[in-house]
Short mmCIF file of C-alpha atoms (C1' of nucleotides) in Angstrom, two decimals:
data_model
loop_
_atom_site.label_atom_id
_atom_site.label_comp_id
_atom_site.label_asym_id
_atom_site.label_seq_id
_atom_site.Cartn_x
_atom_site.Cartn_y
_atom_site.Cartn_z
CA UNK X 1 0.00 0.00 0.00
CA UNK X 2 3.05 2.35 0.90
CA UNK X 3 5.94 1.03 -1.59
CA UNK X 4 7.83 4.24 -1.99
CA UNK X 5 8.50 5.83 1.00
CA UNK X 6 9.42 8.50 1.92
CA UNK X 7 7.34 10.35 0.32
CA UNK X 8 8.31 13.75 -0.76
CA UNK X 9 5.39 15.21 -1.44
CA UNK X 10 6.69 18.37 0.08
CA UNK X 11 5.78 18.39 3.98
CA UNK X 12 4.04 20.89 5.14
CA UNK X 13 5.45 23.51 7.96
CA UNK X 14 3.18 22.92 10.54
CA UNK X 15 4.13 18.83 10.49
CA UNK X 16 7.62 19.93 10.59
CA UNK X 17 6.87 21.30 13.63
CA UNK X 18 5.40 18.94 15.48
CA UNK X 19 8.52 16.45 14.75
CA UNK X 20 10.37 17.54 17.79
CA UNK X 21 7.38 17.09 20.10
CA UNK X 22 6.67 13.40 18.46
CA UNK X 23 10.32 12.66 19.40
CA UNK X 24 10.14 14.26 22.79
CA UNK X 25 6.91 12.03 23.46
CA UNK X 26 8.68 9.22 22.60
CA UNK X 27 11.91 9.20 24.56
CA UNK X 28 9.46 9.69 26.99
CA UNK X 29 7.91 7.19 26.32
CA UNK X 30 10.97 4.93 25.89
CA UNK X 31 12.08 5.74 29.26
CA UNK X 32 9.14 4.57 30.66
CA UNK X 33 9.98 1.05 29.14
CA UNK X 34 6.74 1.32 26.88
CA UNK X 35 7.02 -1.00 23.83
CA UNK X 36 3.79 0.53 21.92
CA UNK X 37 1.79 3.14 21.24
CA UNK X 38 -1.38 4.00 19.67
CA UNK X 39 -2.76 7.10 18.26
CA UNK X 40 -5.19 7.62 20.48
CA UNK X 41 -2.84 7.30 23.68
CA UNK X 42 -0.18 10.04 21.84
CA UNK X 43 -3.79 11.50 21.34
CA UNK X 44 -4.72 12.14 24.84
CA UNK X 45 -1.07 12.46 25.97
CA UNK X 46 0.08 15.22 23.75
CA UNK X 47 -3.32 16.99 23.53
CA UNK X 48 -2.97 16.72 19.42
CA UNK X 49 -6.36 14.77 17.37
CA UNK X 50 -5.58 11.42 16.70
CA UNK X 51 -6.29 11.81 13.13
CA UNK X 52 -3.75 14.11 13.14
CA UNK X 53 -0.65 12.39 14.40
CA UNK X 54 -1.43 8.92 12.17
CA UNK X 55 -1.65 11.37 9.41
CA UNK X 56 1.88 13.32 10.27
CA UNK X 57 3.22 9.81 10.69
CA UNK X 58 2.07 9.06 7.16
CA UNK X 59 3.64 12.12 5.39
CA UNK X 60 6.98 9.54 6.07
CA UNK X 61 5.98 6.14 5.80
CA UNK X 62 3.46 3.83 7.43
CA UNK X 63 5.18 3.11 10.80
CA UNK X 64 1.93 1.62 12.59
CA UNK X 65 -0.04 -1.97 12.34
CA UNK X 66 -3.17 -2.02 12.39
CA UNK X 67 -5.08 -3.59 15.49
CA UNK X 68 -1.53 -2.82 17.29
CA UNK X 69 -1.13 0.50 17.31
CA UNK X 70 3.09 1.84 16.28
CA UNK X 71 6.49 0.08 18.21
CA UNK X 72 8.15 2.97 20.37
CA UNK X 73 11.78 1.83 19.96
CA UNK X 74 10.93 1.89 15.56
CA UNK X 75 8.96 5.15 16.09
CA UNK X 76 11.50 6.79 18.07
CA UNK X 77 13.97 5.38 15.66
CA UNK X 78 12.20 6.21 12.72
CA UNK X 79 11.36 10.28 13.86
CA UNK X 80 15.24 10.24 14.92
CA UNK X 81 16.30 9.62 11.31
CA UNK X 82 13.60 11.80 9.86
CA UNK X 83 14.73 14.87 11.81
CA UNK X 84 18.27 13.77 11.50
CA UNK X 85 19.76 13.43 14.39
CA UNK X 86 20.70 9.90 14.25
CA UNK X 87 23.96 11.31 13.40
CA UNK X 88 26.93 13.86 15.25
CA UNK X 89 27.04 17.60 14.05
CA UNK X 90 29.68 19.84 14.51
CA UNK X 91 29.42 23.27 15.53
CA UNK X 92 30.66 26.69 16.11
CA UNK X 93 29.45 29.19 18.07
CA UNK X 94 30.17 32.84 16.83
CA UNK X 95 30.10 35.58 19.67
CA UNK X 96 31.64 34.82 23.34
CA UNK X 97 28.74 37.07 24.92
CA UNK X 98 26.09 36.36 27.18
CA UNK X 99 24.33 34.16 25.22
CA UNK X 100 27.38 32.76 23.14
CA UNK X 101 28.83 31.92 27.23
CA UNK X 102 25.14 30.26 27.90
CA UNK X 103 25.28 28.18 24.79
CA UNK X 104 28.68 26.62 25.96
CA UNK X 105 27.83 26.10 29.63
CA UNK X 106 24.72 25.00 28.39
CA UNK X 107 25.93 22.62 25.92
CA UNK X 108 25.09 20.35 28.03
CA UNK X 109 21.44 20.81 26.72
CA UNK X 110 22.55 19.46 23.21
CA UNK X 111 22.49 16.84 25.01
CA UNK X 112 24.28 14.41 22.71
CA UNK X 113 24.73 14.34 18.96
CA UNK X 114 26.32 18.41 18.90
CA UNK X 115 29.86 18.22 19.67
CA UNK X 116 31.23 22.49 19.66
CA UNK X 117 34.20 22.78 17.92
CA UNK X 118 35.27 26.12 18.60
CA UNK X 119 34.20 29.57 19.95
CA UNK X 120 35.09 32.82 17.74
CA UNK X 121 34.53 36.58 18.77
CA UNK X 122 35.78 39.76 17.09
CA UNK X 123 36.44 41.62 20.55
CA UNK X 124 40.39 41.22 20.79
CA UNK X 125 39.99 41.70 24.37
CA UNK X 126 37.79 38.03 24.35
CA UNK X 127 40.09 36.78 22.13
CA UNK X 128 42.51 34.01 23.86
CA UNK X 129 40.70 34.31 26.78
CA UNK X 130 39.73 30.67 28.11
CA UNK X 131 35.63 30.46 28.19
CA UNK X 132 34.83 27.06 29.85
CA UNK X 133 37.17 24.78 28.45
CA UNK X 134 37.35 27.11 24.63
CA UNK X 135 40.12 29.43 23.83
CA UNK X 136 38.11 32.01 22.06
CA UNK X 137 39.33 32.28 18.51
CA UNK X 138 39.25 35.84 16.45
CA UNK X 139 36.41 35.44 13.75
CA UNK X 140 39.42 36.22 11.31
CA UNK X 141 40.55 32.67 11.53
CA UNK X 142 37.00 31.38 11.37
CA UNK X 143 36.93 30.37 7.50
CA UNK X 144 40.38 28.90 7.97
CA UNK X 145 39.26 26.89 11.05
CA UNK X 146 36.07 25.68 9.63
CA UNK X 147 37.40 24.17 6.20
CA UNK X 148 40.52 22.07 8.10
CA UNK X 149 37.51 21.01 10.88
CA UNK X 150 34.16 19.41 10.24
CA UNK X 151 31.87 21.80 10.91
CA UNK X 152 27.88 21.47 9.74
CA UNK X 153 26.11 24.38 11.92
CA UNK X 154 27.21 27.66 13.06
CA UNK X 155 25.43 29.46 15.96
CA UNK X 156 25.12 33.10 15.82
CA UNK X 157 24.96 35.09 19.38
CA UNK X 158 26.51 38.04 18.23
CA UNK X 159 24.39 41.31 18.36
CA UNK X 160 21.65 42.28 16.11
CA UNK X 161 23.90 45.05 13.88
CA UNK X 162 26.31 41.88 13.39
CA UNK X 163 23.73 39.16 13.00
CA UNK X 164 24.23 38.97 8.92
CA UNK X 165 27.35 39.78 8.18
CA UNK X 166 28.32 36.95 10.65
CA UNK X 167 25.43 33.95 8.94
CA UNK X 168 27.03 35.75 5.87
CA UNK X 169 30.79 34.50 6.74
CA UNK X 170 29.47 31.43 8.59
CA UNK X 171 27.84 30.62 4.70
CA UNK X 172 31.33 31.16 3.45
CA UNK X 173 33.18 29.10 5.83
CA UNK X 174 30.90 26.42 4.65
CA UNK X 175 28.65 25.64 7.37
CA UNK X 176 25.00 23.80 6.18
CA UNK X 177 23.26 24.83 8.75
CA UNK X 178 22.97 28.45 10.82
CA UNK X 179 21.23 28.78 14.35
CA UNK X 180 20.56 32.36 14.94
CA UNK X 181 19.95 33.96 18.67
CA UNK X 182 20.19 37.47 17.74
CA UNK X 183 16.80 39.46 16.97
CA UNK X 184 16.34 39.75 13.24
CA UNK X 185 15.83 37.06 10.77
CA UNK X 186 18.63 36.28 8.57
CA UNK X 187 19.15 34.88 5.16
CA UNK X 188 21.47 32.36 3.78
CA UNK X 189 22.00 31.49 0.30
CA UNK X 190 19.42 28.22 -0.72
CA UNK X 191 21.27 25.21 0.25
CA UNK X 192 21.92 26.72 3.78
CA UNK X 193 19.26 26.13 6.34
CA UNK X 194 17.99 28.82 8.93
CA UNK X 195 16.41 28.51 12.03
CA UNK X 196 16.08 32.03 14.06
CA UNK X 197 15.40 31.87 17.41
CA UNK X 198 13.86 35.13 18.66
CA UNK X 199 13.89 34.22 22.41
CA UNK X 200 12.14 37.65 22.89
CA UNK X 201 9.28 36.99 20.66
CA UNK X 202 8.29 34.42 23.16
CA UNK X 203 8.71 36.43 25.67
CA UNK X 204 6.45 38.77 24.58
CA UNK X 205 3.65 36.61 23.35
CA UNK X 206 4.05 35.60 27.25
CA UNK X 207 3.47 39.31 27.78
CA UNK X 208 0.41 39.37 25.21
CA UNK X 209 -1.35 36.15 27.42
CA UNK X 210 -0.83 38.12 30.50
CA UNK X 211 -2.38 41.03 29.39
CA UNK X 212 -5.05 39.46 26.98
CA UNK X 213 -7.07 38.77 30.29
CA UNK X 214 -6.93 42.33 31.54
CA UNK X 215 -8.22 43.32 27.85
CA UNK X 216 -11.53 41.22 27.59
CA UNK X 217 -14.92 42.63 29.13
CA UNK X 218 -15.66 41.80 32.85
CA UNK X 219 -18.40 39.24 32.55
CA UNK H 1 -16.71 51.77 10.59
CA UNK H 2 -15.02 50.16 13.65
CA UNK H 3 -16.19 52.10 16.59
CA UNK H 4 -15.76 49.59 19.04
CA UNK H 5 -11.77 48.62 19.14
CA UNK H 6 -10.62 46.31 20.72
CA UNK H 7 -12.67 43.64 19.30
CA UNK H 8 -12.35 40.64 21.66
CA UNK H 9 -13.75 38.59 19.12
CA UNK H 10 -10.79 35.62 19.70
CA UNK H 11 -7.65 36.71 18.16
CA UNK H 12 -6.03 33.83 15.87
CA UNK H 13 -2.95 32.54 16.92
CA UNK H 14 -0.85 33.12 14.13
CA UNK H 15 -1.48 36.79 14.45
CA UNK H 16 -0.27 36.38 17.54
CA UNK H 17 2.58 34.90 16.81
CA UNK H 18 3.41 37.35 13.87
CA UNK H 19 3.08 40.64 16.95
CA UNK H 20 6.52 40.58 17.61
CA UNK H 21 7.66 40.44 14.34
CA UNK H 22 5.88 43.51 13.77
CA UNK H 23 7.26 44.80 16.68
CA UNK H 24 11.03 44.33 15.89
CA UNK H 25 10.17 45.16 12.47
CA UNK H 26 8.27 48.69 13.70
CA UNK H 27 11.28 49.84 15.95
CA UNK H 28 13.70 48.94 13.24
CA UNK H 29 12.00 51.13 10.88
CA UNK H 30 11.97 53.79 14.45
CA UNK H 31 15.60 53.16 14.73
CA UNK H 32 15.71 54.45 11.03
CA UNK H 33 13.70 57.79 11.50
CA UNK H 34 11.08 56.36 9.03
CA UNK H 35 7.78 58.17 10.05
CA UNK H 36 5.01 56.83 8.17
CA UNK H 37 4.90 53.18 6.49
CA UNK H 38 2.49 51.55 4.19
CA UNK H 39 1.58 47.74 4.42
CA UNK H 40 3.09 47.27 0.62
CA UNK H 41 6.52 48.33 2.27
CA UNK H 42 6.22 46.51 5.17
CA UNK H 43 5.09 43.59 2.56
CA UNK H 44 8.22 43.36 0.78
CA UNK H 45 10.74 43.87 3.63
CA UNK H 46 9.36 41.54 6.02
CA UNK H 47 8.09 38.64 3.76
CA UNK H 48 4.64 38.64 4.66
CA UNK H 49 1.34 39.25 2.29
CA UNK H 50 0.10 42.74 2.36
CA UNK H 51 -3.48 42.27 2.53
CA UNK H 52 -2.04 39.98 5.96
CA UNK H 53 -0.92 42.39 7.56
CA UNK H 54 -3.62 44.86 7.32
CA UNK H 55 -5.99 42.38 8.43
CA UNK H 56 -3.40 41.73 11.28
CA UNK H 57 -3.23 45.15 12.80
CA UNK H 58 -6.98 45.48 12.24
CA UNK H 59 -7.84 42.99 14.77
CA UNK H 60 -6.89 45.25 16.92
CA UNK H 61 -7.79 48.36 15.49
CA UNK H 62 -8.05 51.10 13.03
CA UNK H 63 -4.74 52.29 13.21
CA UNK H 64 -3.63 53.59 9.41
CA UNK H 65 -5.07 56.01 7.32
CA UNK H 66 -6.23 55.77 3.78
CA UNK H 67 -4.01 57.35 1.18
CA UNK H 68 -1.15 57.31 3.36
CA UNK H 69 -0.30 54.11 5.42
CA UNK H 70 0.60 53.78 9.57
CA UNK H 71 2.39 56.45 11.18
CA UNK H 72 5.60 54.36 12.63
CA UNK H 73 5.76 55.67 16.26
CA UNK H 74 1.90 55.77 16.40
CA UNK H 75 1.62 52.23 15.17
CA UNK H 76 4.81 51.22 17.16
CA UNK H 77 3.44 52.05 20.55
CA UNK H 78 -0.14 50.37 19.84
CA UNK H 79 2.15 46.79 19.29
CA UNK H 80 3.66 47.58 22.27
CA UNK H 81 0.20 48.21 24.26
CA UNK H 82 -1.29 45.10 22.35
CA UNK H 83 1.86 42.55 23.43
CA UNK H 84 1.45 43.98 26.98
CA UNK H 85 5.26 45.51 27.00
CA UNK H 86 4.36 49.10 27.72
CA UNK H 87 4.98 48.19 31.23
CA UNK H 88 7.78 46.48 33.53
CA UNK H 89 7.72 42.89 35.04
CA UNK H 90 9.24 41.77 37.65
CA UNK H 91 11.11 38.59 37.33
CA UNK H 92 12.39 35.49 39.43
CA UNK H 93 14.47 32.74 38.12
CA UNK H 94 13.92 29.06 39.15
CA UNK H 95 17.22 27.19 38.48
CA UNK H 96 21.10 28.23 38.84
CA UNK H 97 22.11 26.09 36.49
CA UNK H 98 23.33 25.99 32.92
CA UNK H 99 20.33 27.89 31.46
CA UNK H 100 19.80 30.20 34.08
CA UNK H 101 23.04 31.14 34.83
CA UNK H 102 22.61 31.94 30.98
CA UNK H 103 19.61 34.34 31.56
CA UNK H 104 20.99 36.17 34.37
CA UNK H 105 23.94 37.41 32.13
CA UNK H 106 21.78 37.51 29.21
CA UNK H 107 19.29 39.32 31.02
CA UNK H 108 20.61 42.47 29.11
CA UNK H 109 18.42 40.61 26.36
CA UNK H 110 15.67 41.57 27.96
CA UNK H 111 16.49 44.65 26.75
CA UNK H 112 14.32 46.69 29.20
CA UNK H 113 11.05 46.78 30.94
CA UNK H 114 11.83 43.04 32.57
CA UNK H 115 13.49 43.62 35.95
CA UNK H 116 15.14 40.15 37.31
CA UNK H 117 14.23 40.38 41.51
CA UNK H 118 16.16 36.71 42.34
CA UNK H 119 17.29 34.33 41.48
CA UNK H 120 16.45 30.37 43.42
CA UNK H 121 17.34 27.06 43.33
CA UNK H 122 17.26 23.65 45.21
CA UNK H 123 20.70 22.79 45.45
CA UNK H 124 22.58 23.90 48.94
CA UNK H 125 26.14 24.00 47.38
CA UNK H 126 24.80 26.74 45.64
CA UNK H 127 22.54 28.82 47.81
CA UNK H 128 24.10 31.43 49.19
CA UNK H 129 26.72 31.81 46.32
CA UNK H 130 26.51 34.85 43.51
CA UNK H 131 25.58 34.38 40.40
CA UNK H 132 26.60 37.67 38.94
CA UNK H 133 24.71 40.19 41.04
CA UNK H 134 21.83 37.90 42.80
CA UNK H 135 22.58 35.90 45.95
CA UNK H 136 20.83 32.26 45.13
CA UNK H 137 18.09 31.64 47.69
CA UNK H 138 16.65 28.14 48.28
CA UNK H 139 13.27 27.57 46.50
CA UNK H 140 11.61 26.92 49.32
CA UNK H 141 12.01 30.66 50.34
CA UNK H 142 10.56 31.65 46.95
CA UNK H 143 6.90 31.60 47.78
CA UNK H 144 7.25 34.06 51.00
CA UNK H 145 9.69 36.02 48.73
CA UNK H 146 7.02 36.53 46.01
CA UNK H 147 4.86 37.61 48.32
CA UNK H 148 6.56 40.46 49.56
CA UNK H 149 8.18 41.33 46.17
CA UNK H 150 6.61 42.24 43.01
CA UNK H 151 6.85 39.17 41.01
CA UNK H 152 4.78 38.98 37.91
CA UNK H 153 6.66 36.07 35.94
CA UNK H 154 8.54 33.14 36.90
CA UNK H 155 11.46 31.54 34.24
CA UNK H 156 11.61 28.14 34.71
CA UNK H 157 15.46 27.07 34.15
CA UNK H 158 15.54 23.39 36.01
CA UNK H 159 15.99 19.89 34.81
CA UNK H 160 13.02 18.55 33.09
CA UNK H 161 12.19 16.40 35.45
CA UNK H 162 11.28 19.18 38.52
CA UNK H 163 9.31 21.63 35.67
CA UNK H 164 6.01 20.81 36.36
CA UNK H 165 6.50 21.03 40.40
CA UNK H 166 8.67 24.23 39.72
CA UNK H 167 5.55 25.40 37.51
CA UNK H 168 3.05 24.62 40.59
CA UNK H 169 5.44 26.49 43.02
CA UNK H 170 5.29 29.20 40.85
CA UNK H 171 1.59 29.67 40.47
CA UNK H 172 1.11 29.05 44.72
CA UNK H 173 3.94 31.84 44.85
CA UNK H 174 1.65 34.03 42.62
CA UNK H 175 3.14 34.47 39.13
CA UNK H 176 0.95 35.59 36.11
CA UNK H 177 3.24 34.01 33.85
CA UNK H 178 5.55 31.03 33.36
CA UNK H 179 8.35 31.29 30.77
CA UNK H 180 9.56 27.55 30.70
CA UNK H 181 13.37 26.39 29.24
CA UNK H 182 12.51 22.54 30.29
CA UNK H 183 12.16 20.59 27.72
CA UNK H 184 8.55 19.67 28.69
CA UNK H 185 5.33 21.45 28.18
CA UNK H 186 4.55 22.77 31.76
CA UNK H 187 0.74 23.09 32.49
CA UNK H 188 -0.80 25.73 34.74
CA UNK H 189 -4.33 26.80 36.30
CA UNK H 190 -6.30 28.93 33.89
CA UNK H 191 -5.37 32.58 34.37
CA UNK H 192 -1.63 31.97 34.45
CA UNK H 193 0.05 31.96 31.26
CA UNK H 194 2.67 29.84 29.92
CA UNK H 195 5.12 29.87 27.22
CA UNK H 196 7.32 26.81 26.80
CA UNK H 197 10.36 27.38 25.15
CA UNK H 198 11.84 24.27 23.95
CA UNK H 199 14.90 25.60 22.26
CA UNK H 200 16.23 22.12 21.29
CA UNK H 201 12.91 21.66 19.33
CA UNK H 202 14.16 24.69 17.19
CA UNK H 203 17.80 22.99 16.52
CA UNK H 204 16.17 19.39 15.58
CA UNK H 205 14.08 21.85 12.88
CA UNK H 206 17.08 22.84 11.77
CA UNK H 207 18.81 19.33 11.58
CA UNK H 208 15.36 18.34 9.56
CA UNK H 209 16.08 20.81 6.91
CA UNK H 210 19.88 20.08 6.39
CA UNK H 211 19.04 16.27 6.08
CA UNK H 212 16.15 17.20 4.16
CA UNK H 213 17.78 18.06 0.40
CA UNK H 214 19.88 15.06 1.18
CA UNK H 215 16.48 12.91 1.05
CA UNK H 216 14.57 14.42 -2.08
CA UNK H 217 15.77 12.37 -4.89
CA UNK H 218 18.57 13.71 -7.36
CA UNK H 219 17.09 16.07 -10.34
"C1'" DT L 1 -9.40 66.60 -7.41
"C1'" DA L 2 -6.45 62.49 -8.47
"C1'" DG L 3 -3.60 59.15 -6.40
"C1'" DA L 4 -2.67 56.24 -2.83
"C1'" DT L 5 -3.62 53.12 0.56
"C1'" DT L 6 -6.53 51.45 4.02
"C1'" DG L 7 -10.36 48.42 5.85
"C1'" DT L 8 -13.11 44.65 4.68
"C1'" DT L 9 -15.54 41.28 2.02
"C1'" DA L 10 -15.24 37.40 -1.03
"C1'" DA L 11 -12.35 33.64 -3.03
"C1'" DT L 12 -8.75 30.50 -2.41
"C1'" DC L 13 -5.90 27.66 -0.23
"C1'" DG L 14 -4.21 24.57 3.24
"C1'" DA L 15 -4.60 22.28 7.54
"C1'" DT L 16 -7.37 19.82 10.81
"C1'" DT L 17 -10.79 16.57 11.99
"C1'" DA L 18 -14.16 12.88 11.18
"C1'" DA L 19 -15.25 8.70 9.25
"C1'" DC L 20 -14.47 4.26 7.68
"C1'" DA L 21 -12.59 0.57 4.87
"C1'" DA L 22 -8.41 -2.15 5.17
"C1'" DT L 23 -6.00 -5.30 7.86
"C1'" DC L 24 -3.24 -7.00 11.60
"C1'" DT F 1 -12.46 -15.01 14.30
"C1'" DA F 2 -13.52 -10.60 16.74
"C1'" DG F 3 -11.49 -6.48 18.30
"C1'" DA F 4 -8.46 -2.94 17.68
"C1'" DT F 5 -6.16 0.41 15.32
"C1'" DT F 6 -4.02 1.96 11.28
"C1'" DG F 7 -3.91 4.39 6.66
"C1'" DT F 8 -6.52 7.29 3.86
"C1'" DT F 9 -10.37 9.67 1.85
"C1'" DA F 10 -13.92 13.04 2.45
"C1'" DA F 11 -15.82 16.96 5.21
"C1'" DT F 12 -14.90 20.80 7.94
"C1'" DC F 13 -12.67 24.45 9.55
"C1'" DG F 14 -9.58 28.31 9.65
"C1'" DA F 15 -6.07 31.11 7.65
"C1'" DT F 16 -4.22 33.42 3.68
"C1'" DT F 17 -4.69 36.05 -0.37
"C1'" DA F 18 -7.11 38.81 -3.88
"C1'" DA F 19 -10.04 42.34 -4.94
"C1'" DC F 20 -12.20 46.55 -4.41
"C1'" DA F 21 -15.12 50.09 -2.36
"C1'" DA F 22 -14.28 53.62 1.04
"C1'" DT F 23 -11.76 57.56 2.04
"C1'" DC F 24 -7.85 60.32 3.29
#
DNA sequence: TAGATTGTTAATCGATTAACAATC
DNA sequence: TAGATTGTTAATCGATTAACAATC
């Protein structure tokens, strides 16, 4: 019924999306020592429609069996390879500031698979200063350093005003992938893939929710 | 023809999510010493349909004029009444770790109007200690603390496994608003907000879309 | 006034949900 | 087999875009 998968009948956004939560349910899930699922359990779990999630699992191939329901370990598996991180990326992080500092201490978060390969800054004064266990390099030497090392992503916390120029030489160092903290959307060239962060936007949706209540009429 | 602004008539979600876009986007054009802006311009430089973003800001109200677009500053400070950042919050942050270690420094991110008032966690080796300019107090001090301080929202920087019971201590302690780093979906009563910011969600997005052109099949 | 651009309705598009036949 | 649950089509819903009358 499902001979050529994966299909790639373009995939919409919004299933994109919900990737990271499927695999988040799942090691969940796997941690709990469950050995299946079915819809309807991710259903009332995750508070998506059950329709919904067989449907997002079918944009990739058809995981399940009927009258069973979908194996965890193969799901998990299976969402692991479509996201791509069944594999190791390396990184560098561009801008020893507050959030470049956070990103390092924090590595910790990427929790496996994201191995940082070297930390660059353009202040001389950061420059060869130790910053948990990276001697900050100057961004000078970043093209240099990127095409002797294996690096796939490059993580921008530099500040807004530097925010392009920086994906821009990140693009030319040869890096596939760009992970952007500062507050403005930047562009790579096709072939290059962008995810901005825009911590503050969520912030300030937070802000919206909090205020929304004060907006409506008193009942 | 639209006397009675603010509608409350249930704002969509996607506009909601598209406010702070507008908002960086608005004090960008500020920061230039643009003074009036149509939604064609604002069209082409931010990437978004024209007739969208009319229909956008009118959700909230009438704020352009025919024949000559949105006055910047005018149409700047309405975003910032609508998003509820015309005002200050007072902050506390649950968890001296990694991430929140991270948010103190970075808290210059939080450009203004978000005022950090401590900083807690669970962990004695660390209470007591500074962490930049805050003094860690134990969390078990937090909810007599909030009580006596003006706390309006409460960051949620701990392991995933204490979010939820962070989240609860944070609603008893009296927050309006929850801005959660754990990768988990924290839940709260209705009437306290919650934004969950799952930053590794955004990185696995990324991973999708560099393994992505590797999976469409070769032209 | 003529030109420009909004506010708003109508048309289109895409995403979500319901329903059910297929099948394990 | 009977029961359960998928995969998938059809129906619904909501969001985006086009079009244009209103009006500055």
């Amino acid at each position: 019924m499902n001979p050529e998968f994966p299909h790639d009948d373009k995939i919409p956004e919004a299933v994109i999306r919900r990737l990271p939560k499927y695999y988040r349910y799942l090691q969940e899930m796997s941690r709990r020592n469950e050995s299946r699922i079915s819809s309807s359990k991710m259903s009332r779990d995750m508070g998506l429609n059950a329709s919904q999630i067989r449907r997002d699992l079918n944009c990739f191939g058809g995981f399940g069996q009927q009258g069973y329901g979908y194996s965890v370990s193969k799901l998990l598996e299976e969402v692991s390879k479509i996201l791509g991180i069944d594999r190791r990326y390396g990184v560098v992080i561009v801008g020893a500031g507050n959030i470049g500092q956070a990103l390092i201490r924090y590595s910790k978060f990427i929790e496996q698979g994201f191995d940082i390969k070297g930390v660059f800054d353009i202040d001389q004064k950061k420059v060869g200063s130790l910053m948990d266990s990276f001697v900050v390099q100057h961004v000078d030497t970043l093209d240099t350093f990127a095409h002797k090392t294996n690096v796939d992503i490059g993580i921008i916390c530099v500040p807004r005003i530097a925010a392009q120029q920086t994906a821009d030489m990140l693009v030319m160092a040869g890096v596939e992938g760009v992970w952007n903290f500062a507050p403005i959307d930047v562009q790579a060239r096709k072939g290059v893939s962008v995810e901005n962060v825009h911590l503050n936007d969520s912030l300030y949706v937070l802000c919206y929710r909090m205020t929304e209540g004060d907006r409506l009429p008193p009942l």
